[in-house]
XYZ file of C-alpha atoms in Angstrom:
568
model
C 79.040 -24.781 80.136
C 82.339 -22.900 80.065
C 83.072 -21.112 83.646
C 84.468 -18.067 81.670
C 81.022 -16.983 81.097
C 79.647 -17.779 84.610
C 83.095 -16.400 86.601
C 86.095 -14.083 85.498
C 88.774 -16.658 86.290
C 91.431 -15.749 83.951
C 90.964 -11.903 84.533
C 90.057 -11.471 88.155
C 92.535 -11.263 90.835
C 90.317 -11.148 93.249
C 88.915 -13.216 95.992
C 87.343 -16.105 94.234
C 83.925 -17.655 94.694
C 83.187 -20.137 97.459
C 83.100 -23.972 95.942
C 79.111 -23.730 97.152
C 78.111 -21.061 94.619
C 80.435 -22.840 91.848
C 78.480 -26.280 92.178
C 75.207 -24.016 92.608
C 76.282 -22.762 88.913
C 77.104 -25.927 87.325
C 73.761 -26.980 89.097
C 71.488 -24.515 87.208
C 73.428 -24.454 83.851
C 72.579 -28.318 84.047
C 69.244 -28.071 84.786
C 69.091 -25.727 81.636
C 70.455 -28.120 79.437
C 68.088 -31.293 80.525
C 64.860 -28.756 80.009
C 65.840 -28.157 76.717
C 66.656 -31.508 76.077
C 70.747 -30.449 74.507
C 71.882 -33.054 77.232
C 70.403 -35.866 79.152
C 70.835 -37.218 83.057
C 72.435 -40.704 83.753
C 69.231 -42.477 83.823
C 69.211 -46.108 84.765
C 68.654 -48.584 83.439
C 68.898 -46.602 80.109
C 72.418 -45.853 80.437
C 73.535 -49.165 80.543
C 72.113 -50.746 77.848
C 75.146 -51.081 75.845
C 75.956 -53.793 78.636
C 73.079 -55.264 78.937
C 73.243 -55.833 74.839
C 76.672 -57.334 74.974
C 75.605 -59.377 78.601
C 72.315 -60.765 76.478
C 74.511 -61.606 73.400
C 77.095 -63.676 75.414
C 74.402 -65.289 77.345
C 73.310 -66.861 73.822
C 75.284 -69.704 72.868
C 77.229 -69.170 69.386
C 80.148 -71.722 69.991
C 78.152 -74.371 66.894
C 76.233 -71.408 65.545
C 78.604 -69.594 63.368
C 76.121 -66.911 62.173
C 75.265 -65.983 65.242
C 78.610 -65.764 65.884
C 79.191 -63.439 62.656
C 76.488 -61.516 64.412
C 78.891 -60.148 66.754
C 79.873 -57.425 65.055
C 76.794 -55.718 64.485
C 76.492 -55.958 68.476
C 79.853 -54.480 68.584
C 78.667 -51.404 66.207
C 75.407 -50.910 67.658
C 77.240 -50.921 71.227
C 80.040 -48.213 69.987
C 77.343 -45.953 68.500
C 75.326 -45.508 71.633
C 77.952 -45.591 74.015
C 79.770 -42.555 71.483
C 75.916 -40.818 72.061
C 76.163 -41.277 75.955
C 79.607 -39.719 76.318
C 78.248 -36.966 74.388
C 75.221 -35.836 75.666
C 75.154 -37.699 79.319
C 76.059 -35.413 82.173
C 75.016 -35.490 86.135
C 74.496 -33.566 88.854
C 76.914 -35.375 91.425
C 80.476 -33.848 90.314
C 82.140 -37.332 90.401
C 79.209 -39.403 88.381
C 78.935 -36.919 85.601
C 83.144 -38.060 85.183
C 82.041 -41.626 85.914
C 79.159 -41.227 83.132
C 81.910 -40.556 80.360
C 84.496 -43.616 82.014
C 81.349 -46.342 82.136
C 80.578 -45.502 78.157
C 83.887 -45.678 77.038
C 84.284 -48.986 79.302
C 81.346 -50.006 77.916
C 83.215 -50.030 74.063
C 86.355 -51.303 75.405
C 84.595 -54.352 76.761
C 82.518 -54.532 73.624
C 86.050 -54.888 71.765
C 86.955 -57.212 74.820
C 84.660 -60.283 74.347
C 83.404 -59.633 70.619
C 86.640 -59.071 69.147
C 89.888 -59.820 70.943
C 88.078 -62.875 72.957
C 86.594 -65.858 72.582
C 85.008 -66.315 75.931
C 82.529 -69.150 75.232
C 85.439 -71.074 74.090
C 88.457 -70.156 76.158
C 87.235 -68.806 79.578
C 86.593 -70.964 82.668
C 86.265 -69.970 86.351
C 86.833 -71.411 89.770
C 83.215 -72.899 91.150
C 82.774 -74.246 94.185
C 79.928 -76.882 95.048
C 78.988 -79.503 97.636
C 81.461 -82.094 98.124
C 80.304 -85.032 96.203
C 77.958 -83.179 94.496
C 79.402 -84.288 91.198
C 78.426 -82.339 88.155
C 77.648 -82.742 84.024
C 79.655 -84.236 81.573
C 81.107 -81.079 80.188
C 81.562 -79.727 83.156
C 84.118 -82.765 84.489
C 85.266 -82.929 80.964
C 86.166 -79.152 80.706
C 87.500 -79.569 84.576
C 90.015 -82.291 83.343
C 91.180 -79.867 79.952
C 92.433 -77.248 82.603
C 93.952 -79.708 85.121
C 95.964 -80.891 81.762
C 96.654 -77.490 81.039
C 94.437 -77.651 77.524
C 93.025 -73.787 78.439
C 95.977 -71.782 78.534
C 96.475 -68.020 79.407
C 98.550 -66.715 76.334
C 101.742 -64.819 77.379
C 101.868 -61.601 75.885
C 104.875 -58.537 75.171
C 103.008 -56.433 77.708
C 103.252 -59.137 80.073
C 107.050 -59.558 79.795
C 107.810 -55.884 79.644
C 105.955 -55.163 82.768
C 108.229 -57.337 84.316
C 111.683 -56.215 83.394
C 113.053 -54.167 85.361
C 113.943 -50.705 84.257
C 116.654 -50.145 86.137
C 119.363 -53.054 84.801
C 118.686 -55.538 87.219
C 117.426 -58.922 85.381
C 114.037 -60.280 87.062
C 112.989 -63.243 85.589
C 109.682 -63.666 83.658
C 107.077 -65.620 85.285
C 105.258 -68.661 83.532
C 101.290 -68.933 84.334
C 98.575 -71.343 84.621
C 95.405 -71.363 83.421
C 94.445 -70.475 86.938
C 97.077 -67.319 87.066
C 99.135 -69.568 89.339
C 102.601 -68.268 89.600
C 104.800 -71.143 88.540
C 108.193 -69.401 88.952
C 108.376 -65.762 90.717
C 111.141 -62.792 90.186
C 114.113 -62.919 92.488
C 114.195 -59.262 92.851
C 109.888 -58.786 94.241
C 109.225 -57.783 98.115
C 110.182 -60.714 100.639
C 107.081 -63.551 100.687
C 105.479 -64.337 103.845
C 104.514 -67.822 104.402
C 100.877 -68.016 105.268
C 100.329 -69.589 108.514
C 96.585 -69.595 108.109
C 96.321 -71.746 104.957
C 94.891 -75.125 106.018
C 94.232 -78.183 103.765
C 90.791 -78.442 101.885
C 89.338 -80.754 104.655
C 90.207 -78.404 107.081
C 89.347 -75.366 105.665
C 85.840 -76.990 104.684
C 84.729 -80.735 104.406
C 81.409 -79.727 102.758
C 82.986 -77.975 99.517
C 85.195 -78.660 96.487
C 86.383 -76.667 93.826
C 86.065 -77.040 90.279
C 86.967 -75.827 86.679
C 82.958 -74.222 85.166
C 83.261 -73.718 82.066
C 80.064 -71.769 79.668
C 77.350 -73.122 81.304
C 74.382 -75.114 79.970
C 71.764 -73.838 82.459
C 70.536 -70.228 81.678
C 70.691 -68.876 85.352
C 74.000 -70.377 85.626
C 75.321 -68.826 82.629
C 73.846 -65.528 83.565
C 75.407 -65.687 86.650
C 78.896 -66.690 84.868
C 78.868 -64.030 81.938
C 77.774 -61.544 84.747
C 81.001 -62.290 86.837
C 83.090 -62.273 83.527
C 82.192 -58.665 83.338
C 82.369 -58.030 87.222
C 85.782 -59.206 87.998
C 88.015 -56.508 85.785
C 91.234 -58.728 87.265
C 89.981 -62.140 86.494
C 90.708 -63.476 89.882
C 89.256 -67.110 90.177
C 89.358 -67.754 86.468
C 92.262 -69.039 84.072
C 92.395 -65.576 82.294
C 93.473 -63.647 85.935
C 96.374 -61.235 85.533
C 99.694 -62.022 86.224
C 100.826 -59.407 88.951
C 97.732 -61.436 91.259
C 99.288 -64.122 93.903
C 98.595 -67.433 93.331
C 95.392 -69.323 94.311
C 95.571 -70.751 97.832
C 96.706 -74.162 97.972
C 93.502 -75.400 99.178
C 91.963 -73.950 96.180
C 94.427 -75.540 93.544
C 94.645 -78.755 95.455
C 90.622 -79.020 94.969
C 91.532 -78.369 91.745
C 93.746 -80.985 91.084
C 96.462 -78.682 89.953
C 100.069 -78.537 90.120
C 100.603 -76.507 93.705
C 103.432 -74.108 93.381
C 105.250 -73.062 95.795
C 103.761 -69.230 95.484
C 100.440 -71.025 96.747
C 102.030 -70.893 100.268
C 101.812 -67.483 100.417
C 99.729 -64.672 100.516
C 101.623 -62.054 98.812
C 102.838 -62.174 94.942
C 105.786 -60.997 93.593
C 104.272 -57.573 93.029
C 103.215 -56.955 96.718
C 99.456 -57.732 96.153
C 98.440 -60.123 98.468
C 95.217 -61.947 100.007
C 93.377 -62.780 103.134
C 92.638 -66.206 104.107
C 89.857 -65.796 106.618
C 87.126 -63.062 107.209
C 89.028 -61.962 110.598
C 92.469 -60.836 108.311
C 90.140 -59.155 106.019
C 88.219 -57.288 108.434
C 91.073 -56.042 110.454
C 92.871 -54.874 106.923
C 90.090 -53.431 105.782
C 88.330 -51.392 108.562
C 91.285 -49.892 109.662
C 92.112 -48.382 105.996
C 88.222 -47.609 105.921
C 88.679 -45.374 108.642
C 91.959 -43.750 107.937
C 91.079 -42.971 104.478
C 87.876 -41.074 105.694
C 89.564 -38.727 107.908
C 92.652 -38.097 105.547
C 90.115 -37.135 102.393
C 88.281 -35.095 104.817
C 90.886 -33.023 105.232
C 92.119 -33.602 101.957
C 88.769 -32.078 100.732
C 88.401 -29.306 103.404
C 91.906 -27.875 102.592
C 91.660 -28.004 98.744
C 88.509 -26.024 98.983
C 90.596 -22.920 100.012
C 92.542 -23.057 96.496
C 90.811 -21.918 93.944
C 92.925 -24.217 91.718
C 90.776 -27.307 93.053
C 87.326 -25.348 91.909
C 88.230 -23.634 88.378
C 91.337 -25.191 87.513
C 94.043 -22.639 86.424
C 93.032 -19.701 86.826
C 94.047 -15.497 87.655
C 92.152 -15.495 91.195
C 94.145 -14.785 94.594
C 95.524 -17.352 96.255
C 94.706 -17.900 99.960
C 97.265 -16.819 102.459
C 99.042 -20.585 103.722
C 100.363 -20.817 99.808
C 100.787 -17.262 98.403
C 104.650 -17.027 99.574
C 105.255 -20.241 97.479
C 107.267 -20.038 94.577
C 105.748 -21.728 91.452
C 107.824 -24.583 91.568
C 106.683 -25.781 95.302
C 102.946 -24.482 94.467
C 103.131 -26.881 91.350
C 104.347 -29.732 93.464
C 102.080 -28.521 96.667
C 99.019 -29.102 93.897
C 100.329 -32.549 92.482
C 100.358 -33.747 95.798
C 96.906 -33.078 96.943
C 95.425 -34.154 93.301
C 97.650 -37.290 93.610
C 96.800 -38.671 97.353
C 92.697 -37.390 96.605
C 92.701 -39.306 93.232
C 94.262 -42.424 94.705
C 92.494 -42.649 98.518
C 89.299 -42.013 96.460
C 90.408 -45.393 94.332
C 90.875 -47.173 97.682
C 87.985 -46.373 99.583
C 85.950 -46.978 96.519
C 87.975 -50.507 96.201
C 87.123 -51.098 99.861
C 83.323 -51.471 99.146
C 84.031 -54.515 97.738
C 85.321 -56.597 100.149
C 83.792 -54.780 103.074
C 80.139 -55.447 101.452
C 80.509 -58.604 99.303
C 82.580 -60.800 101.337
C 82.276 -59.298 105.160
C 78.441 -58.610 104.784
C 76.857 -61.550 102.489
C 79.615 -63.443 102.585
C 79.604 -67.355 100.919
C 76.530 -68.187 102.346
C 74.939 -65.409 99.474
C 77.599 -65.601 96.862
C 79.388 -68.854 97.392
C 82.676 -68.604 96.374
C 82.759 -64.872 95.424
C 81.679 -64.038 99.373
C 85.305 -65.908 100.865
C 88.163 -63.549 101.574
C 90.871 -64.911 99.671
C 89.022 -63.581 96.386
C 89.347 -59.991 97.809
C 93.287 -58.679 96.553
C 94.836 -55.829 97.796
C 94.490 -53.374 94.322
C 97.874 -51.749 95.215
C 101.179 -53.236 94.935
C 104.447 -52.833 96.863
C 106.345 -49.230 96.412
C 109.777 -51.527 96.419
C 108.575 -51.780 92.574
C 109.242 -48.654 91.858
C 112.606 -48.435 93.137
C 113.073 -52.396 91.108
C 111.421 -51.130 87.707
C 110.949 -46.992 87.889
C 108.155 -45.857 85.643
C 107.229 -49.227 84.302
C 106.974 -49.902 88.002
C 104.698 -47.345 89.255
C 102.341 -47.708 86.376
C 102.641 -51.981 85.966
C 103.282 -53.125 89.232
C 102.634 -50.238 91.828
C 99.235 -48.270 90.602
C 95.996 -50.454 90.887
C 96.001 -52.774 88.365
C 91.606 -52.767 87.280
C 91.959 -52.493 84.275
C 95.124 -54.269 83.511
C 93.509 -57.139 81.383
C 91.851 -55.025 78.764
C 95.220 -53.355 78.086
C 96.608 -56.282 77.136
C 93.856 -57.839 75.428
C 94.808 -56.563 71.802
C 97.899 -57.553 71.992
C 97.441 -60.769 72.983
C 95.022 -61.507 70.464
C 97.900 -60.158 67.869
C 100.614 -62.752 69.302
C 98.159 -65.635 69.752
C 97.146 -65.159 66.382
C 100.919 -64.930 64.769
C 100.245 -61.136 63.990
C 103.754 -60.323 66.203
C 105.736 -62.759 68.234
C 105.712 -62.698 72.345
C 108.764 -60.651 74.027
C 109.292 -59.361 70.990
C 109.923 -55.434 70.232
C 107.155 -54.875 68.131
C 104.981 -56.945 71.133
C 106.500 -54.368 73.556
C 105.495 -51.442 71.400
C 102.290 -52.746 70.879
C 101.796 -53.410 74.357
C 102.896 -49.288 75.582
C 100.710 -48.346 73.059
C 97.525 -50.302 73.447
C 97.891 -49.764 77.318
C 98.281 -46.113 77.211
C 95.923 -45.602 74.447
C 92.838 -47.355 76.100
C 93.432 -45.397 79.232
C 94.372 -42.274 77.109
C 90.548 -42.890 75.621
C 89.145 -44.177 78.917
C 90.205 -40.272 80.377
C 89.408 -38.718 77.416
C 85.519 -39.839 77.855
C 85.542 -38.557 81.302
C 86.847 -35.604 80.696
C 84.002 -34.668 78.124
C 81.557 -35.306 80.527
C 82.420 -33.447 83.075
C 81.020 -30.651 84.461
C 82.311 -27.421 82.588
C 84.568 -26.991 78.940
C 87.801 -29.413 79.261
C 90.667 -29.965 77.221
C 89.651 -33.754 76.837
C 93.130 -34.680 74.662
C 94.431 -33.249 77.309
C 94.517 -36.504 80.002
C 94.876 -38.798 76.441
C 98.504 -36.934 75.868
C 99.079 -37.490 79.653
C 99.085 -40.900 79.386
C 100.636 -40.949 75.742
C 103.231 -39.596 77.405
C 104.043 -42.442 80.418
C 104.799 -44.343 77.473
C 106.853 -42.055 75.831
C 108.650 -42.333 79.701
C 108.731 -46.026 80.003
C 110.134 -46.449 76.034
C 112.799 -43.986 76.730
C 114.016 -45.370 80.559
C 113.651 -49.150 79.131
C 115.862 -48.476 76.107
C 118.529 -46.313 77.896
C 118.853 -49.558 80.590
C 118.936 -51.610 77.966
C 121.703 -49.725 75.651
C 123.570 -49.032 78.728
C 123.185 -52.674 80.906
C 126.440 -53.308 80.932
C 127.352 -49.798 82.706
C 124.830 -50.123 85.015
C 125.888 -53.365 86.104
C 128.889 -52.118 87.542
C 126.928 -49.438 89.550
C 125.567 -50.227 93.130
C 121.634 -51.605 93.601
C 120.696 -48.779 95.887
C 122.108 -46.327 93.089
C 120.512 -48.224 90.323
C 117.062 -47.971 92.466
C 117.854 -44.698 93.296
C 117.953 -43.432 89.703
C 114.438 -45.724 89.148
C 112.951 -43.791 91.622
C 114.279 -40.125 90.566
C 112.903 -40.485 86.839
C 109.885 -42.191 87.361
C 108.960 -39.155 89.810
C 110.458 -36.762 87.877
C 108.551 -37.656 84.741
C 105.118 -37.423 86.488
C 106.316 -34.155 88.219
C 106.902 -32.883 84.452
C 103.515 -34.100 82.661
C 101.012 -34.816 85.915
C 99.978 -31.390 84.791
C 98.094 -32.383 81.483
C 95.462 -34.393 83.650
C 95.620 -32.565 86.681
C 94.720 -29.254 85.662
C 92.016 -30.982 83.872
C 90.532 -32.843 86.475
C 90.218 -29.087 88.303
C 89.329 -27.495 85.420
C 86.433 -30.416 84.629
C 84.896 -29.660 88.457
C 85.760 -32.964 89.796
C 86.822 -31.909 92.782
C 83.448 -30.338 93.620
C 82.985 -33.739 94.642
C 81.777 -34.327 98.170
C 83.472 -37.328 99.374
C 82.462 -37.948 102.352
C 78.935 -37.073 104.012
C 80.459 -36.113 107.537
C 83.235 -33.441 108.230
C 84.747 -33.290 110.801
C 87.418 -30.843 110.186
C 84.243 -28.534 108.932
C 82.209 -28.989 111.797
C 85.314 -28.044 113.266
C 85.455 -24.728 111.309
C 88.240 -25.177 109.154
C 85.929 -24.808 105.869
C 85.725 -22.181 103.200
C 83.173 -20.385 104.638
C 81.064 -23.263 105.648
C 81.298 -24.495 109.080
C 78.656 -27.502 109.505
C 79.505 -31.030 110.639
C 76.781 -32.544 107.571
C 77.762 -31.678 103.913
C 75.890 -33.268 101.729
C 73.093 -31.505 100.301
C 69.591 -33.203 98.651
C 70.448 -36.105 96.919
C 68.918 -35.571 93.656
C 67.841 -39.185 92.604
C 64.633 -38.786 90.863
C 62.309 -40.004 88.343
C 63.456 -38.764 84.539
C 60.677 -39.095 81.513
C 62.572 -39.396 78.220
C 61.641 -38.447 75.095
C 60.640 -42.380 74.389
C 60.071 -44.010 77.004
C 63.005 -46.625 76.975
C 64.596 -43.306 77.475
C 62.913 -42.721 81.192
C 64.406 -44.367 84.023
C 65.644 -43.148 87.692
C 67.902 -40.185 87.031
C 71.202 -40.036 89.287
């Protein structure tokens, strides 16, 4: 529904709306829709059946089957052509979900492509396992175990791999080979200082009862449920021989289980990149609640003060600006808005990363889900801010921002080099690399964006992140042309400059997804369910300490009935 025919907001200059009677808007155009049946609610499980296709298809075994194999790409079209329908026609009431709606579709394809096309999973992909000591297990199992102690199942090295780790700013790091496990056999001399890991104890120590092992593609159905359900699960890979490269190494506990080479990275915690682990539950849980609790007060106030701009509830738009910000001069007003869009967008990411650990590991821990319950599988999803200053925009967006969805990225072009298409480090792997990267999250945004509450510019966010490669192709080359100049220039200068384009270059084109995430309604979005700042009276108009409304989680009847499911 565009807001130009609810609200005048690019002719009024008056006092806009409150946020309240915005979302009430949005809430009742919605409604309108679903009744007449133009768009549909995120229904589960109905909106995810595009995964559970691809989950049911993996859980099949094809590896001696090679028409069933074939088959995969008719799973592959029938999965693009529903997930296409969803973005299209799925919307919610819940500001952030309706975004989410468009981002799980077009995850949904990207996956699809993943494992169908640019994967062979049943062949190549093993994960860590843990069982009882002396437990033992099948042949294939012991067999497969012995392939990737040999180093048999390797984790191809791809361009976007060794351009991530150059560093943009003339200073030579040095590329890092991997094991099958993402072990880190030799690590950059220019990364954040290591810190040794006091708490890492030997495998007898740490437990006598357990041992690790290789698992490859199960035999047993609920085991190989279970393993194609992680595959999808754990976006980063950690625990199995396809896991990132910015991740630390395994613990040396783990790889000494193993019976794996232990580098010297598996003595500590941190990598190279500044993501590091926690070897018991206490580390974790005094990381993690702390951050919890921070990050809930700062996006309350985050929220509370961005509901006074009418930027944060239309977008751009002709209506008066409240008093704290009307002296501003366009150029601070820009950055004041980049800044609040910037710190909500990325404590949202963390406090929805913190779930994770705070839920799988702290509350159900190993005893529920083995191996995935134990703390050292939880990784910080931020790296260290030194990378920017090392590497500049390649930094912030390949070492720096979370790395989730890092391994899909590079999945096409690794499937070009391992298959002789282009050769690794090359330029055309590098190209291919900026341009697969930013093009999957270009299309990732894109889906959001159409599903989002009112009319958006969805090529908008796709030209945002066109353009961070445009930004990393044209700092990259100028170091490279000029490397011999900046050699001769100081290291704080040289990190200096790093850090001065790669914010300067967001400054200039944070805009294009920024103004869309407003404009979509996104930031209707109720975060968190108590405020206190509002309870304190600092809100727009609405002074009360609990701000969440009804939940609207309901029964939905579709039009068939594999179509009905609970609406969110």
């Amino acid at each position: 529904m565009p807001l130009a025919t609810l609200f005048p907001l690019h002719t009024s200059t008056g006092i806009a709306p409150s946020y309240r009677d915005v979302f009430h808007a949005y809430q009742h155009s919605l409604a309108t829709s679903f009744a007449n049946g133009s768009l549909r609610p995120f229904i589960i499980p109905y909106h995810l059946n595009g995964y559970l296709l691809l989950i049911l298809y993996l859980c099949i075994p094809h590896k001696n089957r090679p028409w069933l194999y074939a088959g995969r790409w008719l799973v592959l079209f029938v999965i693009v052509v529903f997930e296409a329908k969803q973005i299209q026609e799925v919307r919610s009431g819940n500001a952030a979900t309706t975004y989410i709606a468009g981002l799980t579709s077009a995850m949904g394809i990207v996956w699809a492509w993943t494992w169908l096309v640019w994967r062979r999973p049943q062949w190549d992909a093993v994960r860590v396992e843990r069982r009882r000591r002396g437990a033992g297990g099948n042949g294939e199992w012991d067999d497969r175990d012995k392939e990737a102690r040999n180093g048999h199942s390797k984790t191809r090295a791809t361009g976007e791999d060794k351009m991530l780790s150059q560093d943009a700013g003339g200073e030579r790091g040095s590329a890092r080979q991997r094991k099958p496990n993402g072990e880190d056999v030799r690590a950059t001399s220019n990364g954040p200082t290591r810190e040794n890991d006091s708490a890492q104890l030997s495998k007898e120590d740490r437990d006598p009862e357990w041992e690790y092992y290789w698992q490859p593609y199960p035999d047993n159905i609920w085991q190989r449920i279970n393993w194609v359900i992680d595959l999808f699960a754990n976006f980063r890979g950690v625990g199995w021989n396809w896991q990132i490269p910015p991740m630390p190494a395994q613990p040396s506990f783990i790889t000494h289980s193993l019976h794996s080479p232990t580098p010297k990275t598996s003595k500590s915690a941190i990598s190279c990149a500044g993501l590091r682990y926690h070897s018991t539950n206490r580390q974790l849980l005094v990381h993690t609640i702390p951050k919890f609790l921070v990050g809930y007060l700062i996006l309350d106030i985050l929220k509370t003060t961005m509901m006074h701009d009418p930027y944060f509830i239309f977008g751009p738009t002709t209506y008066a600006l409240p008093a704290h910000i009307q002296a501003l001069p366009s150029f601070l007003l820009k950055a004041y808005r980049l800044l609040f869009s910037f710190a909500a967008i990325t404590i949202s990411l963390e406090m929805a990363f913190l779930f994770a650990p705070l839920c799988l590991c702290l509350l159900l821990g190993p005893n529920v889900l083995g191996l995935r319950g134990e703390p050292w599988y939880y990784i910080a999803d931020w790296g260290s801010p030194s990378t920017v200053a090392s590497k500049g925009l390649n930094g912030f967006w390949g070492s720096w921002w979370h790395q989730a969805f890092r391994f899909i990225f590079s999945a096409p072009t690794n499937f070009l080099i391992s298959n002789g298409y282009i050769k690794a480090r090359s330029s055309a792997a590098k190209l291919s690399a900026l341009l697969f990267a930013f093009g999957i999250s270009g299309f990732l945004h894109f889906s959001g964006s159409v599903s989002s509450f009112s009319n958006t510019y969805p090529w908008h966010p796709a030209m945002f992140f066109a353009l961070q490669g445009v930004g990393i192709f044209i700092q990259t080359t100028f170091c490279s042309l000029a490397h011999d100049h900046l050699e001769k220039v100081s290291e704080s200068v040289r990190k200096a400059g790093n850090m001065g384009f790669a914010f300067a270059w967001l400054f200039c084109t944070a805009g294009w997804i920024t103004d869309d995430f407003a404009r979509g309604g996104l930031w209707l979005w109720e975060p968190v369910p108590v405020s206190f700042c509002r309870g304190l009276g600092f809100g727009a108009g609405e002074e009360r300490l609990w701000v969440w409304g009804k939940v609207k989680i309901g029964w939905y009847t579709g039009r068939m009935w594999w179509e009905s499911g609970i609406s969110i």
